[in-house]
Structures are given as C-alpha cells and as structure tokens.
Amino acid sequence: MAVRVDLNISLDGFATTTDQTPENPFGEDWARLTHAYVSTRTFRERVMHDVSGEGTTGVDDRYGKAYFEEVGAEIMGAGMFGLHNFADDPDWRGWWGDEPPFRCPVFVLTHSAPRPPLEFANGTAFHFLAAAPQEALDRALEAADGKDVRIGGGPTVVRDFLKAGLVDRLHVGIVPILLGRGIRLWDDLRGLESGYDVTSEIAESGVIHVTFMR
Amino acid sequence: MAVRVDLNISLDGFATTTDQTPENPFGEDWARLTHAYVSTRTFRERVMHDVSGEGTTGVDDRYGKAYFEEVGAEIMGAGMFGLHNFADDPDWRGWWGDEPPFRCPVFVLTHSAPRPPLEFANGTAFHFLAAAPQEALDRALEAADGKDVRIGGGPTVVRDFLKAGLVDRLHVGIVPILLGRGIRLWDDLRGLESGYDVTSEIAESGVIHVTFMR
C-alpha cells in the first residue's frame, strides 16, 4: 500500500513542456519526452488499445508494466486532466477517450467550480476535489482498498506530495535531451534523497531510470 | 585533439555548491558531490599523492583515469582557480599545493589585474588571460601540441564553451543527490544533444555517467 510517482523528465529536469498550442495540446517536446515510453508494448496495449503485439519489450516496458500494476487509485492535478486547456467546457472528459487507462478512481485536484464525477465502463472514475495533499491522499487510500496510490502529475502536484513527505516510491525516466524550459520537477527538493534508497538503470532506448524507494 | 569537459553534478543539475565559508572553502555539499570521484584510486594517487594503492577501481575510477589521459592543456574559470576567494592575495597559487595534478599549461580566464604565469616543477603552468572562449581555446590548442584540451570548469565557463559549440566530448557524473541551490550546468542549453551521441552507464557508487560525444 505504497504511494508512488512515475514521471518522465528531461536531463535538465523538466517534466512539462511549453510548446503546446490548441492544435497540438501536448506540443512537440512532449513527444520527444515520452517517445521511449509510448513505444513500449505496454503503453500501446493499455493506452493506445493496440493489440498488434508491437512495441518494445525491454527495460522501458518493464517500467511501463509496473506503472499500471497494483494501483488502486490515482491523484492528478487539474492541468494533467486538461482543465487548464478546457476550463470553459463542462463536457470535457479528459484526454483519454472512452477507455481511460487508469481503471480505478482518479482524484483530480481543482479549485475551479465543482464538477460531478465522471464514470467510465472500464472502472475509471474521475472525482474532482479541492483538497490539500494529505486530505486528497486519505481519500485516495480509502478508495484504493489496500492497493497503491499513484500521484500521476503534473510536476507541481508531485512536488507538493514529495515536499509533504507522502511519497514512498519515486520513479523518474530521465530522457537524455535538454528542453531548456518548462516546469522543473526538482525545484526546492534539497535533501530529498535522505530517507530513500536511490537506484538507477539504463534502458536500451538511452532513458535513465532512477528510483527513490523507502 | 578533442575539446573535453568532465564535471560532477547533482541530480537536480547543480555543478557548484553554495555553502562555502572562508574556513571551509569548498563547503560540505562539495564533499557529497565529489565523494565517489575522490574515492577513486586515480584521484587518490594523482591529486592526493597517496601511493598506498587504496581507492576504488570500478567504473568511477575508469572515468577518473580518462580524466587525466591525453590532456595537453586546460582552461578554467577564475573561480575554479580560487581568484574569487583570494582576489586580494597576489601570492595565491591555487588549491592544489606544490604539485597541481594538471601537469600541463592551464589557462585561467580572468578579467582582474594581470598576473604573471605560475610554473611548477611537475609541468603545470598557470597562465592568466582575459579572452573569449574561441580565443582562449586557440591558445590552449596551440599549447596542447596535438593532445586534447579540457575545459575544467566551473559550470559558467563550461556553459560558455558548450553554447559556442566548442566542446567535442562532455562527460557528467550525475550524483543521485538533490542540492536545491547553486549554479546549474544545464541552464539555457536547449537542444544541446543534437549533434552528439549520448550514452550513459551506472557506476557501483550509484553515480550516473552520461557522455555527449560528437
């Protein structure tokens, strides 16, 4: 029953990108940041619903599989759900179509107007709440029913949970590119490593997987 | 005849530390940032003049050895030589005692008052000059006589040479600690990876060695 984070970041520490446009809401940098991850067989099956059996099966895919294992609830920021891009659209249902890959309760932290929950046939249910990290985590832990809770992102939300000492396992996939701009994951986290074992491994793709575990 | 950089940085990208005092001119963070490197047999022999044969002999030591191989001249900033700490001391001769580990001409970039060269019996000679990166590099390449030139640091000087496109091989030892403050190596280097092959490996110490090579 651990609280977990998985994020892709650039070598210069950026976990979000800044070249989004209405036409390309993730931006081109996002594609570069997530290329190794979206190339895995697990991502293609679980997120893209691609049952061709294509996709990489090496180290990146091992982390991709672990990403979805044993997660009973997720917490994410309003931006990750898309509320910053579609603030005025009461019908916005997230980026993921009719089968969001979560398949569990997802708590979306937002201070904007209350929204009713959104339920999907595959078990995903988005709940919107204005809550501090500990309070949101209590809700998510209860919903997770003994399984893990993932703090999904974005980096500002992740940092809030890290600063509050609420994260048991932090996994970052460091992509060896320099973005030069965006939101940094690591700001203001001096000394985070104390209290964690830190291990690393290199994937075939060149991504450096670093895990903080306590 | 390559232009090379080797630096230790923290996971959050800081290549210098900020807790220096007159009594502890490197600060405690510096010890944590360089612990794996100063533990190598090569560092102990070459810099500490410790001939006991102690020190690590794994991946970190391989990079430690490579650090000194085939370098015919070095360029460093005034801060790395110590001119910021000892600006008013005309007799300051660097941090390294009577046997500086360079054993080659070292060009110290400074805009302060001209200083005469400092020569040591082991072949190290410090030359002080006010020059832009390309001009300093031309001087160093001539002095290196066909061997490599290393840009020693600090990070601001390294960044100037990287931005000017003058570096052929950049090796960073990423130490899995978060310093939270200092001078970042990576600022303002968006897209640096294009034009380089980037490879990584993990040392026994946990240090992640990343090399940009063109």
PDB file of C-alpha atoms in Angstrom, chain B residues 40-158:
ATOM      1  CA  THR B  40      38.840   6.540  -6.738  1.00  0.00           C
ATOM      2  CA  ARG B  41      42.374   5.197  -6.766  1.00  0.00           C
ATOM      3  CA  THR B  42      43.225   7.583  -9.601  1.00  0.00           C
ATOM      4  CA  PHE B  43      42.157  10.667  -7.647  1.00  0.00           C
ATOM      5  CA  ARG B  44      43.988   9.497  -4.545  1.00  0.00           C
ATOM      6  CA  GLU B  45      47.199   8.921  -6.475  1.00  0.00           C
ATOM      7  CA  ARG B  46      47.058  11.845  -8.856  1.00  0.00           C
ATOM      8  CA  VAL B  47      45.581  14.583  -6.679  1.00  0.00           C
ATOM      9  CA  MET B  48      46.208  13.434  -3.101  1.00  0.00           C
ATOM     10  CA  HIS B  49      49.635  11.888  -3.830  1.00  0.00           C
ATOM     11  CA  ASP B  50      48.505   8.811  -1.894  1.00  0.00           C
ATOM     12  CA  VAL B  51      50.601   5.886  -3.107  1.00  0.00           C
ATOM     13  CA  SER B  52      49.041   3.319  -0.761  1.00  0.00           C
ATOM     14  CA  GLY B  53      47.106   1.745  -3.633  1.00  0.00           C
ATOM     15  CA  GLU B  54      43.831   2.368  -1.847  1.00  0.00           C
ATOM     16  CA  GLY B  55      40.747   3.737  -3.566  1.00  0.00           C
ATOM     17  CA  THR B  56      38.004   2.318  -5.759  1.00  0.00           C
ATOM     18  CA  THR B  57      38.876   0.700  -9.074  1.00  0.00           C
ATOM     19  CA  GLY B  58      35.457   0.367 -10.759  1.00  0.00           C
ATOM     20  CA  VAL B  59      33.543   2.474 -13.243  1.00  0.00           C
ATOM     21  CA  ASP B  60      34.200   5.758 -11.407  1.00  0.00           C
ATOM     22  CA  ASP B  61      37.925   5.098 -11.499  1.00  0.00           C
ATOM     23  CA  ARG B  62      37.782   4.374 -15.231  1.00  0.00           C
ATOM     24  CA  TYR B  63      36.363   7.882 -15.746  1.00  0.00           C
ATOM     25  CA  GLY B  64      38.884   9.229 -13.259  1.00  0.00           C
ATOM     26  CA  LYS B  65      41.735   7.787 -15.310  1.00  0.00           C
ATOM     27  CA  ALA B  66      40.266   9.068 -18.570  1.00  0.00           C
ATOM     28  CA  TYR B  67      40.045  12.498 -16.954  1.00  0.00           C
ATOM     29  CA  PHE B  68      43.813  12.851 -16.994  1.00  0.00           C
ATOM     30  CA  GLU B  69      44.655  10.932 -20.171  1.00  0.00           C
ATOM     31  CA  GLU B  70      45.820  12.761 -23.259  1.00  0.00           C
ATOM     32  CA  VAL B  71      45.139  16.233 -21.892  1.00  0.00           C
ATOM     33  CA  GLY B  72      47.704  18.689 -23.241  1.00  0.00           C
ATOM     34  CA  ALA B  73      46.203  21.924 -21.885  1.00  0.00           C
ATOM     35  CA  GLU B  74      43.378  23.033 -19.641  1.00  0.00           C
ATOM     36  CA  ILE B  75      41.127  26.098 -19.483  1.00  0.00           C
ATOM     37  CA  MET B  76      39.420  27.067 -16.241  1.00  0.00           C
ATOM     38  CA  GLY B  77      37.499  29.983 -14.802  1.00  0.00           C
ATOM     39  CA  ALA B  78      38.853  32.371 -12.201  1.00  0.00           C
ATOM     40  CA  GLY B  79      36.581  30.868  -9.553  1.00  0.00           C
ATOM     41  CA  MET B  80      37.886  27.350 -10.057  1.00  0.00           C
ATOM     42  CA  PHE B  81      41.447  28.586  -9.612  1.00  0.00           C
ATOM     43  CA  GLY B  82      40.352  30.408  -6.457  1.00  0.00           C
ATOM     44  CA  LEU B  83      40.625  34.029  -7.573  1.00  0.00           C
ATOM     45  CA  HIS B  84      37.147  34.841  -6.247  1.00  0.00           C
ATOM     46  CA  ASN B  85      38.070  33.580  -2.788  1.00  0.00           C
ATOM     47  CA  PHE B  86      41.550  35.098  -2.775  1.00  0.00           C
ATOM     48  CA  ALA B  87      41.122  38.095  -5.047  1.00  0.00           C
ATOM     49  CA  ASP B  88      43.408  40.303  -2.986  1.00  0.00           C
ATOM     50  CA  ASP B  89      46.208  37.803  -2.451  1.00  0.00           C
ATOM     51  CA  PRO B  90      48.887  38.265  -5.122  1.00  0.00           C
ATOM     52  CA  ASP B  91      50.665  35.154  -3.833  1.00  0.00           C
ATOM     53  CA  TRP B  92      47.705  32.769  -4.223  1.00  0.00           C
ATOM     54  CA  ARG B  93      48.914  29.723  -6.172  1.00  0.00           C
ATOM     55  CA  GLY B  94      45.697  27.662  -6.468  1.00  0.00           C
ATOM     56  CA  TRP B  95      44.154  24.952  -4.283  1.00  0.00           C
ATOM     57  CA  TRP B  96      46.493  22.162  -5.255  1.00  0.00           C
ATOM     58  CA  GLY B  97      49.735  22.709  -3.332  1.00  0.00           C
ATOM     59  CA  ASP B  98      53.150  22.252  -4.908  1.00  0.00           C
ATOM     60  CA  GLU B  99      52.091  19.503  -7.274  1.00  0.00           C
ATOM     61  CA  PRO B 100      48.920  20.541  -9.086  1.00  0.00           C
ATOM     62  CA  PRO B 101      47.503  17.480 -10.838  1.00  0.00           C
ATOM     63  CA  PHE B 102      47.338  19.068 -14.301  1.00  0.00           C
ATOM     64  CA  ARG B 103      50.973  18.673 -15.416  1.00  0.00           C
ATOM     65  CA  CYS B 104      50.300  20.845 -18.459  1.00  0.00           C
ATOM     66  CA  PRO B 105      49.622  24.505 -19.312  1.00  0.00           C
ATOM     67  CA  VAL B 106      46.439  25.765 -17.634  1.00  0.00           C
ATOM     68  CA  PHE B 107      44.763  28.936 -18.924  1.00  0.00           C
ATOM     69  CA  VAL B 108      42.828  30.760 -16.212  1.00  0.00           C
ATOM     70  CA  LEU B 109      40.194  33.135 -17.590  1.00  0.00           C
ATOM     71  CA  THR B 110      40.100  36.312 -15.538  1.00  0.00           C
ATOM     72  CA  HIS B 111      39.203  39.937 -16.046  1.00  0.00           C
ATOM     73  CA  SER B 112      41.033  41.064 -12.917  1.00  0.00           C
ATOM     74  CA  ALA B 113      44.510  42.592 -12.868  1.00  0.00           C
ATOM     75  CA  PRO B 114      47.114  40.732 -14.946  1.00  0.00           C
ATOM     76  CA  ARG B 115      49.179  38.149 -13.064  1.00  0.00           C
ATOM     77  CA  PRO B 116      52.480  36.642 -14.147  1.00  0.00           C
ATOM     78  CA  PRO B 117      52.427  32.932 -15.052  1.00  0.00           C
ATOM     79  CA  LEU B 118      52.929  30.425 -12.247  1.00  0.00           C
ATOM     80  CA  GLU B 119      55.143  27.481 -13.070  1.00  0.00           C
ATOM     81  CA  PHE B 120      55.509  24.240 -11.111  1.00  0.00           C
ATOM     82  CA  ALA B 121      58.197  21.574 -11.311  1.00  0.00           C
ATOM     83  CA  ASN B 122      55.736  18.875 -12.447  1.00  0.00           C
ATOM     84  CA  GLY B 123      54.901  20.631 -15.712  1.00  0.00           C
ATOM     85  CA  THR B 124      51.846  22.548 -14.524  1.00  0.00           C
ATOM     86  CA  ALA B 125      51.944  26.217 -15.572  1.00  0.00           C
ATOM     87  CA  PHE B 126      49.065  28.624 -14.930  1.00  0.00           C
ATOM     88  CA  HIS B 127      48.626  31.429 -17.443  1.00  0.00           C
ATOM     89  CA  PHE B 128      46.111  34.184 -16.709  1.00  0.00           C
ATOM     90  CA  LEU B 129      44.246  35.763 -19.584  1.00  0.00           C
ATOM     91  CA  ALA B 130      41.168  37.825 -20.389  1.00  0.00           C
ATOM     92  CA  ALA B 131      39.800  36.168 -23.520  1.00  0.00           C
ATOM     93  CA  ALA B 132      36.590  34.971 -25.169  1.00  0.00           C
ATOM     94  CA  PRO B 133      36.092  31.188 -25.449  1.00  0.00           C
ATOM     95  CA  GLN B 134      37.352  30.815 -29.036  1.00  0.00           C
ATOM     96  CA  GLU B 135      40.446  32.916 -28.402  1.00  0.00           C
ATOM     97  CA  ALA B 136      41.277  31.056 -25.204  1.00  0.00           C
ATOM     98  CA  LEU B 137      40.749  27.762 -26.979  1.00  0.00           C
ATOM     99  CA  ASP B 138      43.100  28.755 -29.800  1.00  0.00           C
ATOM    100  CA  ARG B 139      45.803  29.498 -27.221  1.00  0.00           C
ATOM    101  CA  ALA B 140      45.156  26.221 -25.426  1.00  0.00           C
ATOM    102  CA  LEU B 141      45.098  24.118 -28.595  1.00  0.00           C
ATOM    103  CA  GLU B 142      48.442  25.563 -29.603  1.00  0.00           C
ATOM    104  CA  ALA B 143      49.870  24.789 -26.167  1.00  0.00           C
ATOM    105  CA  ALA B 144      48.383  21.273 -26.167  1.00  0.00           C
ATOM    106  CA  ASP B 145      50.559  20.364 -29.140  1.00  0.00           C
ATOM    107  CA  GLY B 146      48.196  17.797 -30.636  1.00  0.00           C
ATOM    108  CA  LYS B 147      46.737  16.498 -27.391  1.00  0.00           C
ATOM    109  CA  ASP B 148      43.260  17.258 -26.010  1.00  0.00           C
ATOM    110  CA  VAL B 149      42.171  20.454 -24.304  1.00  0.00           C
ATOM    111  CA  ARG B 150      39.989  20.194 -21.230  1.00  0.00           C
ATOM    112  CA  ILE B 151      37.561  22.888 -20.157  1.00  0.00           C
ATOM    113  CA  GLY B 152      37.875  22.315 -16.429  1.00  0.00           C
ATOM    114  CA  GLY B 153      35.082  24.470 -15.023  1.00  0.00           C
ATOM    115  CA  GLY B 154      33.276  25.985 -13.299  1.00  0.00           C
ATOM    116  CA  PRO B 155      29.878  25.464 -14.830  1.00  0.00           C
ATOM    117  CA  THR B 156      29.508  29.012 -16.151  1.00  0.00           C
ATOM    118  CA  VAL B 157      32.719  28.695 -18.129  1.00  0.00           C
ATOM    119  CA  VAL B 158      31.726  25.222 -19.347  1.00  0.00           C
TER     120      VAL B 158
END
